[in-house]
XYZ file of C-alpha atoms in Angstrom:
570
model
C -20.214 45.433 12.405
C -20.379 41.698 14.169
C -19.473 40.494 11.063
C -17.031 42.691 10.178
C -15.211 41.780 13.212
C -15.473 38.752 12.787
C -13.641 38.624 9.289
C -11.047 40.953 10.744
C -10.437 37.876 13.175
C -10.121 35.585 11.330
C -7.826 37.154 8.713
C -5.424 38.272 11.239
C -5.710 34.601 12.781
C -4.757 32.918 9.404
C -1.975 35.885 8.621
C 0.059 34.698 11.732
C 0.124 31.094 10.560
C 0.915 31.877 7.473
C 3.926 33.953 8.618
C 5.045 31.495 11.207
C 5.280 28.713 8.704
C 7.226 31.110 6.300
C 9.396 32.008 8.872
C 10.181 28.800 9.981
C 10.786 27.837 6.289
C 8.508 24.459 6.409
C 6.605 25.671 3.023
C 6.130 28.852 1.182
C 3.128 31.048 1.690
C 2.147 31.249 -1.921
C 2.242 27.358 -1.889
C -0.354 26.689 0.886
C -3.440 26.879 -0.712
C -2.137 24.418 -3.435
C -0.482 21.810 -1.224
C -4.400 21.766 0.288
C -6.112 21.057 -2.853
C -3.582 18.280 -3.951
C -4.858 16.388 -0.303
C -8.319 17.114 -1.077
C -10.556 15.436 -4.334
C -13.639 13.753 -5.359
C -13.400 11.597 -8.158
C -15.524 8.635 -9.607
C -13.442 6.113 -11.138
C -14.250 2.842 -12.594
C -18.103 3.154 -11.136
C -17.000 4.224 -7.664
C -16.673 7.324 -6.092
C -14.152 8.819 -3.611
C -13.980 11.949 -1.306
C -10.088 12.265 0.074
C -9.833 14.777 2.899
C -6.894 15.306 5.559
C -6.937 12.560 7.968
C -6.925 14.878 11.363
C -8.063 17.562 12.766
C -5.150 19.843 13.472
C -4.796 23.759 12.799
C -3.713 25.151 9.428
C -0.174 25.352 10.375
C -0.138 21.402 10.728
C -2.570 20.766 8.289
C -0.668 22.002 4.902
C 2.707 20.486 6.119
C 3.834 18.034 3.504
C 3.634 15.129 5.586
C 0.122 15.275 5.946
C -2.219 12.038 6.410
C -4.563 11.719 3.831
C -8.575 9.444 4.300
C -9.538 7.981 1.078
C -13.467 6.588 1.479
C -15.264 4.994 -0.698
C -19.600 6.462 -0.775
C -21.238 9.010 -2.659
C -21.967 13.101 -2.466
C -25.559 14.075 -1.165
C -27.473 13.964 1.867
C -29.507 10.786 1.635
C -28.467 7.166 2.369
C -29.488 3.018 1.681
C -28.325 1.184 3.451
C -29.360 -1.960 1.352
C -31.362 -4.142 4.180
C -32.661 -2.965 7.879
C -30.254 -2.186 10.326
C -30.179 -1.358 14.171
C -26.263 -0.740 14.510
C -24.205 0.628 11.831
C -21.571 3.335 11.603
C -22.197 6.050 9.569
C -18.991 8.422 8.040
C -19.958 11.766 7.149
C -18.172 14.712 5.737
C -19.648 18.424 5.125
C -17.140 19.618 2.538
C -16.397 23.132 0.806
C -13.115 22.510 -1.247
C -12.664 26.521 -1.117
C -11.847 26.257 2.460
C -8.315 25.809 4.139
C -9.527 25.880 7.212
C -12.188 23.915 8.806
C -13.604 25.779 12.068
C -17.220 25.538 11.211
C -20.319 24.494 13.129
C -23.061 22.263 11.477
C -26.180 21.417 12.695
C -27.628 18.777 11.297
C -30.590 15.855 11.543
C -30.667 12.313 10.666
C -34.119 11.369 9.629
C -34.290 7.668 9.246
C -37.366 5.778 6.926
C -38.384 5.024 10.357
C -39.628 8.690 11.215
C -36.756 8.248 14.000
C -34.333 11.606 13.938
C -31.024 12.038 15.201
C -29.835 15.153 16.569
C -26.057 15.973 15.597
C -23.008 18.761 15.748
C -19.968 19.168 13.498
C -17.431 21.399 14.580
C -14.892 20.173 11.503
C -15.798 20.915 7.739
C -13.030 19.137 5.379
C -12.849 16.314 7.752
C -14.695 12.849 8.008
C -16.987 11.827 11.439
C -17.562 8.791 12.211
C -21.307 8.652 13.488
C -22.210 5.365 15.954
C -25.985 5.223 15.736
C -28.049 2.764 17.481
C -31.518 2.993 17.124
C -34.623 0.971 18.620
C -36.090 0.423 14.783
C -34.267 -1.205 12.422
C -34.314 0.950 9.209
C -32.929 0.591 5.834
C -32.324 4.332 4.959
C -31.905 8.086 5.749
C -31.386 11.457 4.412
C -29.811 14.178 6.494
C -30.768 18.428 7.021
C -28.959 21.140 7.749
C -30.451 22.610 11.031
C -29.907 25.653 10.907
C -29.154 29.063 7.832
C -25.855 28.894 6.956
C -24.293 31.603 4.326
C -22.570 28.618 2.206
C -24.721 25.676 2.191
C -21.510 23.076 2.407
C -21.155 19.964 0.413
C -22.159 16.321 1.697
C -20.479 12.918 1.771
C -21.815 9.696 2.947
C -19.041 6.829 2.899
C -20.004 3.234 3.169
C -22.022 2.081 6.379
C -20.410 0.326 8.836
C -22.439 -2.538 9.810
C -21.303 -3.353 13.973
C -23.994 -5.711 14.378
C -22.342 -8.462 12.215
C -19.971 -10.509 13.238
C -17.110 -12.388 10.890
C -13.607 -12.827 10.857
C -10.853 -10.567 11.399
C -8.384 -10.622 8.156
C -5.100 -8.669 9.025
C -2.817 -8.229 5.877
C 0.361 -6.953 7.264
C 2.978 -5.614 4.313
C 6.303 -4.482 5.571
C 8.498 -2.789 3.051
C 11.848 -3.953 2.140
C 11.991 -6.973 4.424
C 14.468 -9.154 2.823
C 14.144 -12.677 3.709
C 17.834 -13.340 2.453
C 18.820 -11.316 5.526
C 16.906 -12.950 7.613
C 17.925 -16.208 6.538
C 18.145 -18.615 9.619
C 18.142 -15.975 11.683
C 14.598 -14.869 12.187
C 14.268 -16.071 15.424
C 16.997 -13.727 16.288
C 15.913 -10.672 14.430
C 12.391 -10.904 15.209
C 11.606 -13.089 18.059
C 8.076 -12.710 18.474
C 7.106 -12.902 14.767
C 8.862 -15.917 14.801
C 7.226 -17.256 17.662
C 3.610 -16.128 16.951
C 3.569 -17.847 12.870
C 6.185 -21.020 13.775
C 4.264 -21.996 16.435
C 0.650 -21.209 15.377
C 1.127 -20.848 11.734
C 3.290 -21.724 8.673
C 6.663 -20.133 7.492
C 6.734 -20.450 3.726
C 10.705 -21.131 2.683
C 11.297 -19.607 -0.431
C 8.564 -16.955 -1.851
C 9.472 -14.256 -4.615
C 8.107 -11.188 -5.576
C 6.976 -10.654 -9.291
C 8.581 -7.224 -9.331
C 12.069 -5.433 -7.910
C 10.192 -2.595 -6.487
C 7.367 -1.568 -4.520
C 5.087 -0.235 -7.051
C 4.280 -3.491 -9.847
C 5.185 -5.639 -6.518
C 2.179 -4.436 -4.574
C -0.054 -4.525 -7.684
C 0.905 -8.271 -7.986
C -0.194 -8.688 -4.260
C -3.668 -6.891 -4.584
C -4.582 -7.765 -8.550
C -3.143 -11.659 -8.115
C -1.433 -10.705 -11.568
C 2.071 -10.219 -13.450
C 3.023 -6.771 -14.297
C 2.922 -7.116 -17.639
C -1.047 -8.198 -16.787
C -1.703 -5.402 -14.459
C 0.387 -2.856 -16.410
C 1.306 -1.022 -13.186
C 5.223 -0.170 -14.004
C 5.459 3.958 -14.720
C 7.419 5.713 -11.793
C 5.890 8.815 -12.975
C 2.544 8.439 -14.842
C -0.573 7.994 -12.648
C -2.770 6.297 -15.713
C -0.262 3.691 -14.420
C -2.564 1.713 -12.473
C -4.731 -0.432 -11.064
C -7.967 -1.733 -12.877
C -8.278 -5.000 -11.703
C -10.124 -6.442 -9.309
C -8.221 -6.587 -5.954
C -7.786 -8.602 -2.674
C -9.885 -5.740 -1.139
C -12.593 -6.151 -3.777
C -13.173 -9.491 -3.427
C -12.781 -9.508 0.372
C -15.734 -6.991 -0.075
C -17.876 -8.805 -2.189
C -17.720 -11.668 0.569
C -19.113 -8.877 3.007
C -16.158 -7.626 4.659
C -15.417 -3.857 5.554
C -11.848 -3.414 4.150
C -9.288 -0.832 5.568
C -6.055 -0.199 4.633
C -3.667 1.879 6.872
C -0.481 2.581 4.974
C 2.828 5.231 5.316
C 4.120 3.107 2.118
C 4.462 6.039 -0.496
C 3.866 4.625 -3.716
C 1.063 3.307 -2.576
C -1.188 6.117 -3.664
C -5.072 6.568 -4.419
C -3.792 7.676 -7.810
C -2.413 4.566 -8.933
C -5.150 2.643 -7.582
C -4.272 1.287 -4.363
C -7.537 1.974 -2.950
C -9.717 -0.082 -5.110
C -11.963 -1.714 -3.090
C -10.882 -0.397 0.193
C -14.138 1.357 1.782
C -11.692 3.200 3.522
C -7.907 4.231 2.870
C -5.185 6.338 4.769
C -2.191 6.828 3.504
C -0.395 7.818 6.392
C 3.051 10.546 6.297
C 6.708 8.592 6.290
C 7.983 7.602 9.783
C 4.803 6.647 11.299
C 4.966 2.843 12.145
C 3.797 3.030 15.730
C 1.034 4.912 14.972
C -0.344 2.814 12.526
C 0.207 -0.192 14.457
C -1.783 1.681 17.295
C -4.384 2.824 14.801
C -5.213 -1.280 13.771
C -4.993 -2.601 17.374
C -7.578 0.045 18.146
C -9.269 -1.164 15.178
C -8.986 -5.228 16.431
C -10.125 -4.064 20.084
C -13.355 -2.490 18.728
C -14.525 -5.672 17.239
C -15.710 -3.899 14.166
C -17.729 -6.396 11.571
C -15.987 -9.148 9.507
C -12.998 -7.232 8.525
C -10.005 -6.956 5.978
C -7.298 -4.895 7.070
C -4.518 -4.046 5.458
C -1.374 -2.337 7.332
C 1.627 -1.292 5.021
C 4.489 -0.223 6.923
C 7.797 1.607 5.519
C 10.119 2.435 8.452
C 12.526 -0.703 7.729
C 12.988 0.754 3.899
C 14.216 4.261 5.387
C 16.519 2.246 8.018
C 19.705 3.634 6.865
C 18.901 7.137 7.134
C 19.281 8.685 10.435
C 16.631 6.633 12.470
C 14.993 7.236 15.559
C 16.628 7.399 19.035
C 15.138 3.627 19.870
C 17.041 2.531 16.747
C 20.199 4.128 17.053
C 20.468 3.122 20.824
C 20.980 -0.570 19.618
C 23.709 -0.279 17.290
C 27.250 0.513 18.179
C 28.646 3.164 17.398
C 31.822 1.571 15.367
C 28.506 1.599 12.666
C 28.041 5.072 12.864
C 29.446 5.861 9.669
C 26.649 6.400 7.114
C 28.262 5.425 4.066
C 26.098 6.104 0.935
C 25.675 2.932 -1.558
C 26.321 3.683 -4.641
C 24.059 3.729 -7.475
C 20.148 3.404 -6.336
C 17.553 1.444 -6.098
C 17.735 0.065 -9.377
C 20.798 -0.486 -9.908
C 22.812 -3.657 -10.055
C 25.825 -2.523 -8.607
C 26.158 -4.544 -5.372
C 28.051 -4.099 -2.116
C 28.159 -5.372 1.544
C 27.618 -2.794 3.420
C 28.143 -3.521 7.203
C 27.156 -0.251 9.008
C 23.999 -0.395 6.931
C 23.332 -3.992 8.153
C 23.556 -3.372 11.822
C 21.076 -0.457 11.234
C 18.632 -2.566 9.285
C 18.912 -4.966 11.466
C 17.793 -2.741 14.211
C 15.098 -1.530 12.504
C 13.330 -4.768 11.952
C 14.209 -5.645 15.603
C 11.731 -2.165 16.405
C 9.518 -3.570 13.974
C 9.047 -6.361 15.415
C 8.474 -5.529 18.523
C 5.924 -3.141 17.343
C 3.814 -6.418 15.770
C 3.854 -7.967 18.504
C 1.084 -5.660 19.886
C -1.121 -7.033 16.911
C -0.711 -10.315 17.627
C -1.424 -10.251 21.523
C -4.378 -7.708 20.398
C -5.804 -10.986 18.524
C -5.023 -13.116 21.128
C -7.124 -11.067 23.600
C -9.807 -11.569 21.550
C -12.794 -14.032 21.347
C -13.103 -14.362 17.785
C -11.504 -16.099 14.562
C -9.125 -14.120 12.809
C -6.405 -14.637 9.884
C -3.186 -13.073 9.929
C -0.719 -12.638 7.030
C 2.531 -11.030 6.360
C 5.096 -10.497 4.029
C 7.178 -8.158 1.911
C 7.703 -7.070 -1.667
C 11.644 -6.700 -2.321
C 14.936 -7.262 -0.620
C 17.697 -5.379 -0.476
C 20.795 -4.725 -2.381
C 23.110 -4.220 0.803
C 24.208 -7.596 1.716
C 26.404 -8.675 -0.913
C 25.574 -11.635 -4.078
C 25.475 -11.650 -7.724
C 25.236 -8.558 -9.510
C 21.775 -9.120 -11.253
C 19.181 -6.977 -10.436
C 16.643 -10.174 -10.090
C 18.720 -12.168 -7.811
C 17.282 -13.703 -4.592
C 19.111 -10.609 -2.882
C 16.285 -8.606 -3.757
C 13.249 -10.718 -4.551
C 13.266 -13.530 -1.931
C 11.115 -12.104 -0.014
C 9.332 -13.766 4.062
C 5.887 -14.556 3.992
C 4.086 -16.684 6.729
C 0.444 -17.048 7.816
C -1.673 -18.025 10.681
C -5.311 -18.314 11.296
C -7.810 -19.236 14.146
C -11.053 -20.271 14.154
C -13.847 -21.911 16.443
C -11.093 -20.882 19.112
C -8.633 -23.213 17.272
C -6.102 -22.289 14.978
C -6.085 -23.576 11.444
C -3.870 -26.459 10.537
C -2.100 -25.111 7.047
C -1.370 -28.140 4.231
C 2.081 -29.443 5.123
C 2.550 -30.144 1.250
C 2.722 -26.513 0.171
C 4.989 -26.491 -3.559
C 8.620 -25.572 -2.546
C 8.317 -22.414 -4.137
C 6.199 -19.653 -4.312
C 5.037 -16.582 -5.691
C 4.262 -13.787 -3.839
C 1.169 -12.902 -5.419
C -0.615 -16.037 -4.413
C -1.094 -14.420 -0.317
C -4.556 -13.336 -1.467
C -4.987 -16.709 -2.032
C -3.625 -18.111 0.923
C -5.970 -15.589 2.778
C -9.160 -16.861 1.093
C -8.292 -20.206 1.624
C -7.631 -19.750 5.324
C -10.928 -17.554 5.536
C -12.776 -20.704 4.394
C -13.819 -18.322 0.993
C -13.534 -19.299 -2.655
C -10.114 -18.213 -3.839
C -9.865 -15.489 -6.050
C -10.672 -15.682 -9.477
C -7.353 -15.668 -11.908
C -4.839 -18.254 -13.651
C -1.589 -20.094 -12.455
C -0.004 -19.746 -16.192
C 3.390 -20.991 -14.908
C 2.235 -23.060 -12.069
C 5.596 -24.729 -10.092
C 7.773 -21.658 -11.242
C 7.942 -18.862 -10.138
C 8.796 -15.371 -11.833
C 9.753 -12.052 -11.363
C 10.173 -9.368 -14.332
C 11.048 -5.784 -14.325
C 9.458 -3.614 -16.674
C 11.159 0.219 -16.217
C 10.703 2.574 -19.315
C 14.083 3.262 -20.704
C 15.558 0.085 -19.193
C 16.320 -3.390 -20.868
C 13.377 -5.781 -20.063
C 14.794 -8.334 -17.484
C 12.982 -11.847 -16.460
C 14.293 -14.101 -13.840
C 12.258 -17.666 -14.141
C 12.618 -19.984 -11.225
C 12.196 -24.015 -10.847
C 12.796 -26.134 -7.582
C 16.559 -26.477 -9.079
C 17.445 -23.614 -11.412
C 16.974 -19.749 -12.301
C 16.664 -18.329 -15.357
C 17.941 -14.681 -16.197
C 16.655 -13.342 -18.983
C 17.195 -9.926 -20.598
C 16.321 -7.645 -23.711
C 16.651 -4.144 -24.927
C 14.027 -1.845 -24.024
C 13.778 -0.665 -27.692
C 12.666 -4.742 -28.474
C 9.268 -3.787 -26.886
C 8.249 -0.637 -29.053
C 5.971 -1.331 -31.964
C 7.825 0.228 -34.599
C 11.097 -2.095 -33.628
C 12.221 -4.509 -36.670
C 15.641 -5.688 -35.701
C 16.743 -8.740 -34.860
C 16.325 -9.766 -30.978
C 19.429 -9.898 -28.808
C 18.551 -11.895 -25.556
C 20.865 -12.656 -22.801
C 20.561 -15.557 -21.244
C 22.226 -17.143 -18.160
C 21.361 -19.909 -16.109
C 21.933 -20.536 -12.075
C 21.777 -22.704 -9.525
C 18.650 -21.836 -7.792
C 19.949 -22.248 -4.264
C 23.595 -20.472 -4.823
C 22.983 -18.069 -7.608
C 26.586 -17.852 -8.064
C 27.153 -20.660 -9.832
C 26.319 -21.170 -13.602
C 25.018 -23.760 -15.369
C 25.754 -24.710 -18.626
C 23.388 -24.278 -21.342
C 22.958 -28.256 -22.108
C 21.809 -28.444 -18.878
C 19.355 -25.721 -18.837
C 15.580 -26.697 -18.317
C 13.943 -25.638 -21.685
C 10.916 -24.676 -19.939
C 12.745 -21.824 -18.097
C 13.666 -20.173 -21.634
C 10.088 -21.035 -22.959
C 8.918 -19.205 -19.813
C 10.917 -15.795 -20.068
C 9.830 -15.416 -24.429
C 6.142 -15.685 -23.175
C 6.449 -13.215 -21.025
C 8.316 -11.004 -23.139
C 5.810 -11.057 -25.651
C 3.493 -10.527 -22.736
C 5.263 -7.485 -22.001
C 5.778 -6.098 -25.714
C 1.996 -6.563 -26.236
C 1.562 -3.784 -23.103
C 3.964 -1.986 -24.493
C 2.698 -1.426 -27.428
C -0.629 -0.470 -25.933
C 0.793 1.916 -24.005
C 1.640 3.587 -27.235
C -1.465 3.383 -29.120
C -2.912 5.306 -26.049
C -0.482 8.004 -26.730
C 0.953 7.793 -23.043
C 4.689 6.701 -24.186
C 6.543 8.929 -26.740
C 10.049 8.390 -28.222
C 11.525 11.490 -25.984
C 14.067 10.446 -23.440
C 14.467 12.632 -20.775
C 17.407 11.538 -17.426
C 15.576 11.995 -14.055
C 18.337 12.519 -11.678
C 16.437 11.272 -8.540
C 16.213 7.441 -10.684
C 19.568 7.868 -13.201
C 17.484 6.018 -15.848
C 16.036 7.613 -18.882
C 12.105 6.870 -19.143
C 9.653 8.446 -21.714
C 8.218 11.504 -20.844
């Protein structure tokens, strides 16, 4: 009868949540269940294995909603752990998992038993959801296996994620990534639009003048950032398909080889767990859309714990979204002549280009908040006693502010990038004879270098130029190739990259003055290098094309997706 109560209870309990989210139309009942499993997997990949499991502990009702954080880590299922040498302090995450469940009101009773003989009584009260245990113990021991206390009717599932080792102490790396920060906007005007990132990497630091993203959006720009590679090397390009992704090694990886914990915190939405973004983070959360603060919260919590020697990343989206309707903070600062909202035409991707004022003055605000927001980080470091590195940047502009109309122009791939690092309680003098241009993908690099590590293993191919390409199925293959003095724009049909193509090659070509894009120069005058430049990497590009299609993941049907207004292969 007790239990029959009991499952009375509980159905009635999850019947009125499931009728009050109906009712208040946030998702349909027959959906919930679904929307659960798509936030909840265990997957080895490329010799790793992951358990990703909501990222709080809030009722059902909150729990299924589409925004919805998600907490990637990085371990292994069972109950036993090694933790590779002997340890007094470490931090242990643990997650007792039953995928069948929605719901996670469950008590566990459970025992650590270290090599030592030493045990550890503990209580769960979540199932679906990581804990974070702190253990000290008077032994140093080197592993552990854990038992269920008590008779349960459905022995759960166990996860052990990578120790946290507090008793080490290292640098702090903070990778900050802000989406959609155009430095072309900023111009000579960063001072004014963000004060106190100004002040922290001008005075401290270094301000790099002219960087450029290898990619026009998010997606192959971030891969370029982690994997140090082009896009036609990392082959990260597909807005829809998830083999899209990363297989490189990453900054994360090799932070983690040097014996770093790496974290990334991130609201960024391409940046997904499916396409990769989580290799070599031992732990990832990929935070819902709107949620700056909090994340900014979540890594000064982080910096004020004085975990190990530490690589965190913090991707932040808020400025992309600015010219939606923004939050009250936001809105208060801009006048309200700017209140008008107008919709730019075309998307994302395309090359139609406008000055759009209101737009601006939101924006504008936007990275003001942002701002403001980053400075908690950097008086968080300053608090603190120990060295640290601190880098940010972006990975596109924006098409708002007027210029050519060429979807590569510095509009939309100059992009701010500036670090500063500290160490024996003095802060790192950077090389004042940095080239005059830069790519993008050379921060994890710069990080390295100011960590006093090796610098990542790859290849400058084009070494005093720097490039950006955009590789979009159904779109004409575009290069832009830049030199201290000139830009290259190079572009191709999309049908020149499939294998069974046999025409003849049109290529347009036009070259620019790299500091005013708006002015041509003639041909004659062109640096034959530039051209050189773009036809490598166009055979770079057909080669992973034609990959693709050996794999059997590109096919000749076209299908429009509204959302993008391009055609790509289905």
């Amino acid at each position: 009868m007790r239990l029959l109560k009991n499952v009375i209870i509980h159905f009635f309990r999850q019947l009125v949540i499931l009728i009050s989210i109906v009712e208040s139309r946030r998702l349909p009942s027959r959906e919930v269940r679904e929307l659960f499993f798509k936030r909840f997997s265990l997957v080895t990949r490329d010799g790793f294995t992951y358990l990703s499991v909501p990222a709080r502990s809030d009722d059902l009702a909150t729990e299924i909603t589409p925004n919805l954080s998600v907490e990637t880590i990085e371990g292994k299922e069972g109950f036993t752990f090694d933790l590779g040498s002997n340890c007094h302090y470490f931090v242990l995450p643990i997650c007792f998992f039953r995928p069948e469940r929605v719901a996670g009101q469950n008590k566990i009773r459970f025992k650590v038993i270290f090599n030592t003989g030493e045990e550890l009584d503990c209580q769960f009260t979540q199932l679906n959801r990581f804990h974070y245990l702190n253990i000290n113990v008077s032994n140093a021991v080197a592993s552990g296996k854990i038992i269920i206390s008590e008779e349960v009717s459905s022995r759960p599932r166990c996860f052990i994620g990578n120790a946290i080792f507090s008793d080490k102490y290292g640098p702090i790396i903070i990778h900050l990534f802000v989406d959609a920060l155009s430095a072309k906007f900023l111009g000579g005007q960063l001072q004014g639009c963000m004060p106190f990132t100004h002040k922290y990497f001008s005075t401290n630091g270094i301000i790099f003048e002219r960087v450029f993203a290898q990619a026009e959006w998010t997606l192959s720009s971030i891969a370029s950032v982690f994997t140090g590679l082009y896009t036609h090397d990392h082959g990260v390009y597909h807005p829809r398909d998830n083999e899209s992704r990363i297989r490189n090694k990453t900054i994360a990886s090799s932070f983690k080889k040097n014996g770093f914990y790496t974290q990334a915190l991130t609201n960024v939405p391409k940046l997904t767990v499916d396409r990769g973004f989580n290799n070599g983070f031992d732990r990832f959360v990929l935070a819902k859309k709107s949620s700056d603060p909090e994340l900014v919260s979540q890594l000064v919590s982080e910096i004020k714990n004085g975990t190990a020697n530490s690589y965190m990343f913090l991707g932040l989206f808020d400025t992309h979204e600015s010219h939606q309707l923004s939050e009250k903070s936001t809105q208060t600062n801009v006048d309200a002549s700017f209140f008008k909202f107008e919709k730019l035409e075309g998307n994302s991707k395309s090359v139609n280009v406008a000055e759009d004022r209101p737009r601006q003055m939101f924006y504008k605000a936007a990275i003001a908040k942002l701002d403001r927001e980053l400075s908690r980080i950097y008086d968080s470091l300053e608090s603190q006693d120990r060295d640290f590195v601190v880098a940010l940047h972006s990975d596109h502009g924006v098409n708002f502010i007027g210029g050519i109309p060429e979807l590569l122009s510095a509009e939309r791939e100059q992009v701010p990038m500036m670090i500063v690092g500290r160490k024996n309680n003095e802060f790192i003098s950077f090389d004042s004879l940095k080239p005059s241009i830069v790519e993008l993908r050379s921060v994890g690099n710069e990080l390295f270098e100011a960590a006093g590590l090796r610098t990542i293993d790859r290849v400058d191919k084009h070494f005093g130029y720097a490039l950006t390409e955009s590789i979009y199925p159904g779109n004409d293959y575009k290069v832009a190739v830049r030199s201290d003095v000139q830009v290259l724009f190079y572009q191709v049909p999309w049908v020149s990259l499939l294998p069974s193509w046999d025409g003849e090659l049109t290529e347009q070509v036009e070259c620019r003055d790299v500091k005013e894009e708006s002015k041509v120069i003639d041909y004659s005058e062109m640096d034959p290098a530039l051209l050189r430049i773009a036809r490598d990497c166009y055979k770079y590009a057909k080669l992973l094309i034609g990959k693709e299609y050996e794999c059997g993941r590109l096919n000749m049907d076209y299908r429009l997706v509204g959302i993008w207004q391009n055609y790509y292969f289905v």
